mmCIF file of C-alpha atoms in Angstrom:
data_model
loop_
_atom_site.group_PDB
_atom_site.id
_atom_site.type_symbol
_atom_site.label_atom_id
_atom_site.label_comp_id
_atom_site.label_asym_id
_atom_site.label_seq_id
_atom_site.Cartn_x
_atom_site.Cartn_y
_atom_site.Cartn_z
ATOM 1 C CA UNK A 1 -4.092 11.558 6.681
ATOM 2 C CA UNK A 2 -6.365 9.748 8.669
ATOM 3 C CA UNK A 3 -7.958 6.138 8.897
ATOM 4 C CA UNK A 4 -11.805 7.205 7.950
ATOM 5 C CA UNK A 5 -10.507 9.332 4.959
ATOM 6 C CA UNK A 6 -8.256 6.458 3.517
ATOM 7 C CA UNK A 7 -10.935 3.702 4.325
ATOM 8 C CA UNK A 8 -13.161 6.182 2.151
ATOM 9 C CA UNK A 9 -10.908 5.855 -0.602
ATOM 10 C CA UNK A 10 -10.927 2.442 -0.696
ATOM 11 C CA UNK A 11 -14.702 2.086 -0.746
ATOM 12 C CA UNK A 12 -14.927 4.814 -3.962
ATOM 13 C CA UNK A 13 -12.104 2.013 -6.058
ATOM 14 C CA UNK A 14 -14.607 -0.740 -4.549
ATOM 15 C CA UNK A 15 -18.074 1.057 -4.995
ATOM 16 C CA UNK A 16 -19.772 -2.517 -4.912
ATOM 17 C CA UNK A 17 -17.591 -4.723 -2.654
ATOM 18 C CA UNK A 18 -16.364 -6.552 -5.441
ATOM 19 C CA UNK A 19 -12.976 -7.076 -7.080
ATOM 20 C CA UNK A 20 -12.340 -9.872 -10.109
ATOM 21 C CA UNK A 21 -15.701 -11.419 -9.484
ATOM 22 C CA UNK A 22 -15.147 -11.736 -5.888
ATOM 23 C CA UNK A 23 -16.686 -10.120 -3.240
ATOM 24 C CA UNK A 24 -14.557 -8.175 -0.770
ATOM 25 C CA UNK A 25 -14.483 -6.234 2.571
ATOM 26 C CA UNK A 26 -14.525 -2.285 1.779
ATOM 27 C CA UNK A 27 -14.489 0.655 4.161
ATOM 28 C CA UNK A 28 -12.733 -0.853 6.995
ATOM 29 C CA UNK A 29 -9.181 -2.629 7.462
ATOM 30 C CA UNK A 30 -9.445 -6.551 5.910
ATOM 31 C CA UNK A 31 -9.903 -9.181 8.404
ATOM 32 C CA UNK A 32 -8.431 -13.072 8.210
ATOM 33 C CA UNK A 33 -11.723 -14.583 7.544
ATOM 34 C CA UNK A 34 -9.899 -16.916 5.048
ATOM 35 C CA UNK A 35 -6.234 -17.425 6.543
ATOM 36 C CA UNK A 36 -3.572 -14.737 6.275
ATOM 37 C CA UNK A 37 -3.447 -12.455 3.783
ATOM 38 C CA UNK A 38 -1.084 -13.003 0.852
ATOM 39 C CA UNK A 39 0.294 -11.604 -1.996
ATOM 40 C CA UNK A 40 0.617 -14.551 -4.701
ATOM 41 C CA UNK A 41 0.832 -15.080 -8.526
ATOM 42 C CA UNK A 42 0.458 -18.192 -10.718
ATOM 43 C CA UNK A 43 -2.250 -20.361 -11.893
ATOM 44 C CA UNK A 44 -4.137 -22.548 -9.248
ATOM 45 C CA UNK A 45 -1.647 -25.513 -7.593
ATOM 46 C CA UNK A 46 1.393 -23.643 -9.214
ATOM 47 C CA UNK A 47 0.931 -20.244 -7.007
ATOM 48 C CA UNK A 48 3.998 -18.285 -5.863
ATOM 49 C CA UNK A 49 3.759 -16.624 -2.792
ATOM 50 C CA UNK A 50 5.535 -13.574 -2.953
ATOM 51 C CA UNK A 51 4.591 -12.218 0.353
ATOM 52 C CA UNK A 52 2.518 -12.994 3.433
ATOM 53 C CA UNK A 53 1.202 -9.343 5.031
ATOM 54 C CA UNK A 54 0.955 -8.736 8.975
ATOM 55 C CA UNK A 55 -1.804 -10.273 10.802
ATOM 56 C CA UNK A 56 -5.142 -8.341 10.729
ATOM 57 C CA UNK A 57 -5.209 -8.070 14.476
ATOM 58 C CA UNK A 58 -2.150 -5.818 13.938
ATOM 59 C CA UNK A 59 -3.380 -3.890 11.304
ATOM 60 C CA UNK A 60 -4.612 -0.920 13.725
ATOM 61 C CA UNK A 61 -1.812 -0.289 15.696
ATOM 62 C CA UNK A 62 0.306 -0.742 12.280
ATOM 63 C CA UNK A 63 -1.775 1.779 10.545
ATOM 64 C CA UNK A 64 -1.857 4.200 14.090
ATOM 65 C CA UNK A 65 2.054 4.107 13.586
ATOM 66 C CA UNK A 66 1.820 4.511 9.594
ATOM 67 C CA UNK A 67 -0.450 7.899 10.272
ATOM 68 C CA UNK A 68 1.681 9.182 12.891
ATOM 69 C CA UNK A 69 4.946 8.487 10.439
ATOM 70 C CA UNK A 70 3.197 9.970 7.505
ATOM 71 C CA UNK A 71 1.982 13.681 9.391
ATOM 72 C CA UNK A 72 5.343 14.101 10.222
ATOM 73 C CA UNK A 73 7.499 16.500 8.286
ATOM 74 C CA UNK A 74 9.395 15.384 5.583
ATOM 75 C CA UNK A 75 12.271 17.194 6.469
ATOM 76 C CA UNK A 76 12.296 14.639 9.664
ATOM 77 C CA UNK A 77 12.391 11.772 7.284
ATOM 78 C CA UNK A 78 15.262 12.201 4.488
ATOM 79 C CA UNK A 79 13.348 14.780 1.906
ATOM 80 C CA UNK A 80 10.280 14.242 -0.562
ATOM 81 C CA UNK A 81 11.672 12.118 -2.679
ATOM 82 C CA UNK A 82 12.635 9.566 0.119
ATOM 83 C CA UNK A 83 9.588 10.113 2.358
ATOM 84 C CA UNK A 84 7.648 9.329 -1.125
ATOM 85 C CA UNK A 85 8.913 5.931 -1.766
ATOM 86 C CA UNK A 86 9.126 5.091 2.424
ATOM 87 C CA UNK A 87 5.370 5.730 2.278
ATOM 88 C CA UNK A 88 4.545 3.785 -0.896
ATOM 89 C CA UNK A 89 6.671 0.812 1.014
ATOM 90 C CA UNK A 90 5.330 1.253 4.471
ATOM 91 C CA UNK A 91 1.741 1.482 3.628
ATOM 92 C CA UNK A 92 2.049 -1.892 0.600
ATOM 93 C CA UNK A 93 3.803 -3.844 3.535
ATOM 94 C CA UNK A 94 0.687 -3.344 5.821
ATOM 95 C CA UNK A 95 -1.204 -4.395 3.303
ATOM 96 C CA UNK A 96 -4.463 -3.185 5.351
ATOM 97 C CA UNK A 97 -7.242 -3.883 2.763
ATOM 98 C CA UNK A 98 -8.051 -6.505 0.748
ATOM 99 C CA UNK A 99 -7.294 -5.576 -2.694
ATOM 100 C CA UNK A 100 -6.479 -2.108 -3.807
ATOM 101 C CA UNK A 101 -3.682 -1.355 -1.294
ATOM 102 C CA UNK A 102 -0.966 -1.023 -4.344
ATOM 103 C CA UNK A 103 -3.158 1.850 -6.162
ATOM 104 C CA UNK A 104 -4.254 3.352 -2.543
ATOM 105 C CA UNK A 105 -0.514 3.071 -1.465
ATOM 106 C CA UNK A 106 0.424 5.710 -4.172
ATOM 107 C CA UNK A 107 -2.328 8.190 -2.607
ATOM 108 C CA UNK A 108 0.052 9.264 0.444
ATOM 109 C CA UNK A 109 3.152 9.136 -1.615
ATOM 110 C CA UNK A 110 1.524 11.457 -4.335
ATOM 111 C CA UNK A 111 0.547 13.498 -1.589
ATOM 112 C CA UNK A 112 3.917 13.814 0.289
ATOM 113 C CA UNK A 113 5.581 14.782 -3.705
ATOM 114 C CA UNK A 114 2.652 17.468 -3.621
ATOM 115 C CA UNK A 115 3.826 18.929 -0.958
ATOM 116 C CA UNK A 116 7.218 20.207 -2.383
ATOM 117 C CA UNK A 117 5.885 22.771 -4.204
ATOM 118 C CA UNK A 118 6.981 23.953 -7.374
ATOM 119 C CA UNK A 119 6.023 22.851 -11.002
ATOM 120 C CA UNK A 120 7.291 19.480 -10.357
ATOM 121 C CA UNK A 121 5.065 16.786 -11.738
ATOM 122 C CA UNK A 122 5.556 13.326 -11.022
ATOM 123 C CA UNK A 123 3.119 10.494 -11.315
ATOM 124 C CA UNK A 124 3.711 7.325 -9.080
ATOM 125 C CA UNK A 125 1.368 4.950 -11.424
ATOM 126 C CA UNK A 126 3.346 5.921 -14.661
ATOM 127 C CA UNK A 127 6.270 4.948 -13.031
ATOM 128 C CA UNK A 128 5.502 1.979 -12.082
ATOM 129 C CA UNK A 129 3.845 1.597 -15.172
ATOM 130 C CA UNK A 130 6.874 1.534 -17.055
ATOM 131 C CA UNK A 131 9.316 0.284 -14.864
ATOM 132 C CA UNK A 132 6.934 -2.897 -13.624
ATOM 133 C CA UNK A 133 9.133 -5.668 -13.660
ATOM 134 C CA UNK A 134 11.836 -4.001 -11.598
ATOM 135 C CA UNK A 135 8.931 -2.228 -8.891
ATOM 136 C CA UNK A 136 8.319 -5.913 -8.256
ATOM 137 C CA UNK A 137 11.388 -7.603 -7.992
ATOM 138 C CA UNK A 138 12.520 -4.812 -5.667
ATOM 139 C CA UNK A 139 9.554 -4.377 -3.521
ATOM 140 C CA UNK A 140 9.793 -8.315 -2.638
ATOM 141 C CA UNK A 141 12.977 -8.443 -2.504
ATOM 142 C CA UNK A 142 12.864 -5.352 -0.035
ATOM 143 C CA UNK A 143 10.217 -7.385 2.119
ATOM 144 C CA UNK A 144 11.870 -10.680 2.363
ATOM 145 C CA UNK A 145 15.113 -9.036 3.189
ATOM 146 C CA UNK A 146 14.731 -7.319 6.447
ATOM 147 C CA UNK A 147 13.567 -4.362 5.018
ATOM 148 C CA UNK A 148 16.467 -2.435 3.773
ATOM 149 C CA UNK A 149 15.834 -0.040 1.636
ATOM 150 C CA UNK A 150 19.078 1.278 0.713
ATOM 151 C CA UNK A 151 19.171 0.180 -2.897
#
């Protein structure tokens, strides 16, 4: 995986910069026009911050380190199944665009279950689809907690 062929991704969900009415930077990693980027929920003056994303002056040597993780083997990292959900983690942490990184995050963990082989089929977004609640409460409470990702 490489930086030009995920920033292509990201421009193909985004074909016209925009994302709920508001325009956004595609193609490249986000910048902090507008303060640091965060991940929040609630109506306006009642918003819950549930996590604040690396600067984006880090963002290329973070995503340098993410690429060089991810083209490892898996057999280096704990399996398929745990390289999967590292990847998903690692790459939603970054947070390196700004919107789409949760659906673009399942890209490279799709890919690294691909590579198994076999007949298994397993899709990341139905998963998450239908275990939502718990994703969520476990991915912040992964990120505010030092990042252990034991449980």
């Amino acid at each position: 995986m490489t930086k030009e062929r995920l920033c292509g991704w990201q421009s193909r969900l985004f074909p016209f910069g925009m994302s709920g009415g508001y325009k956004i930077t595609t193609g490249r990693y986000r910048l902090d026009e507008y303060g640091p980027m965060r991940v929040v929920s609630g109506n306006k003056g009642k918003e819950t911050v549930h996590y604040t994303a690396p600067p984006a002056a880090a963002l290329d040597t973070e995503m340098n380190r993410f690429f060089s993780w991810f083209n490892e083997s898996a057999s280096a990292c704990g399996g398929f199944s745990v390289k999967s959900a590292v990847a998903h983690l690692y790459f939603v942490s970054i947070h390196p665009f700004d919107d789409g990184n949760g659906r673009l995050a399942r890209i490279p963990a799709d890919m690294i279950l691909s590579q198994r082989g076999g007949d298994h089929l397993f899709s990341m977004s139905t998963q998450l689809q239908k275990n939502r609640a718990s994703y969520y409460g476990g991915l912040e409470k992964t990120q505010h907690g030092g990042l252990d990702i034991t449980g």
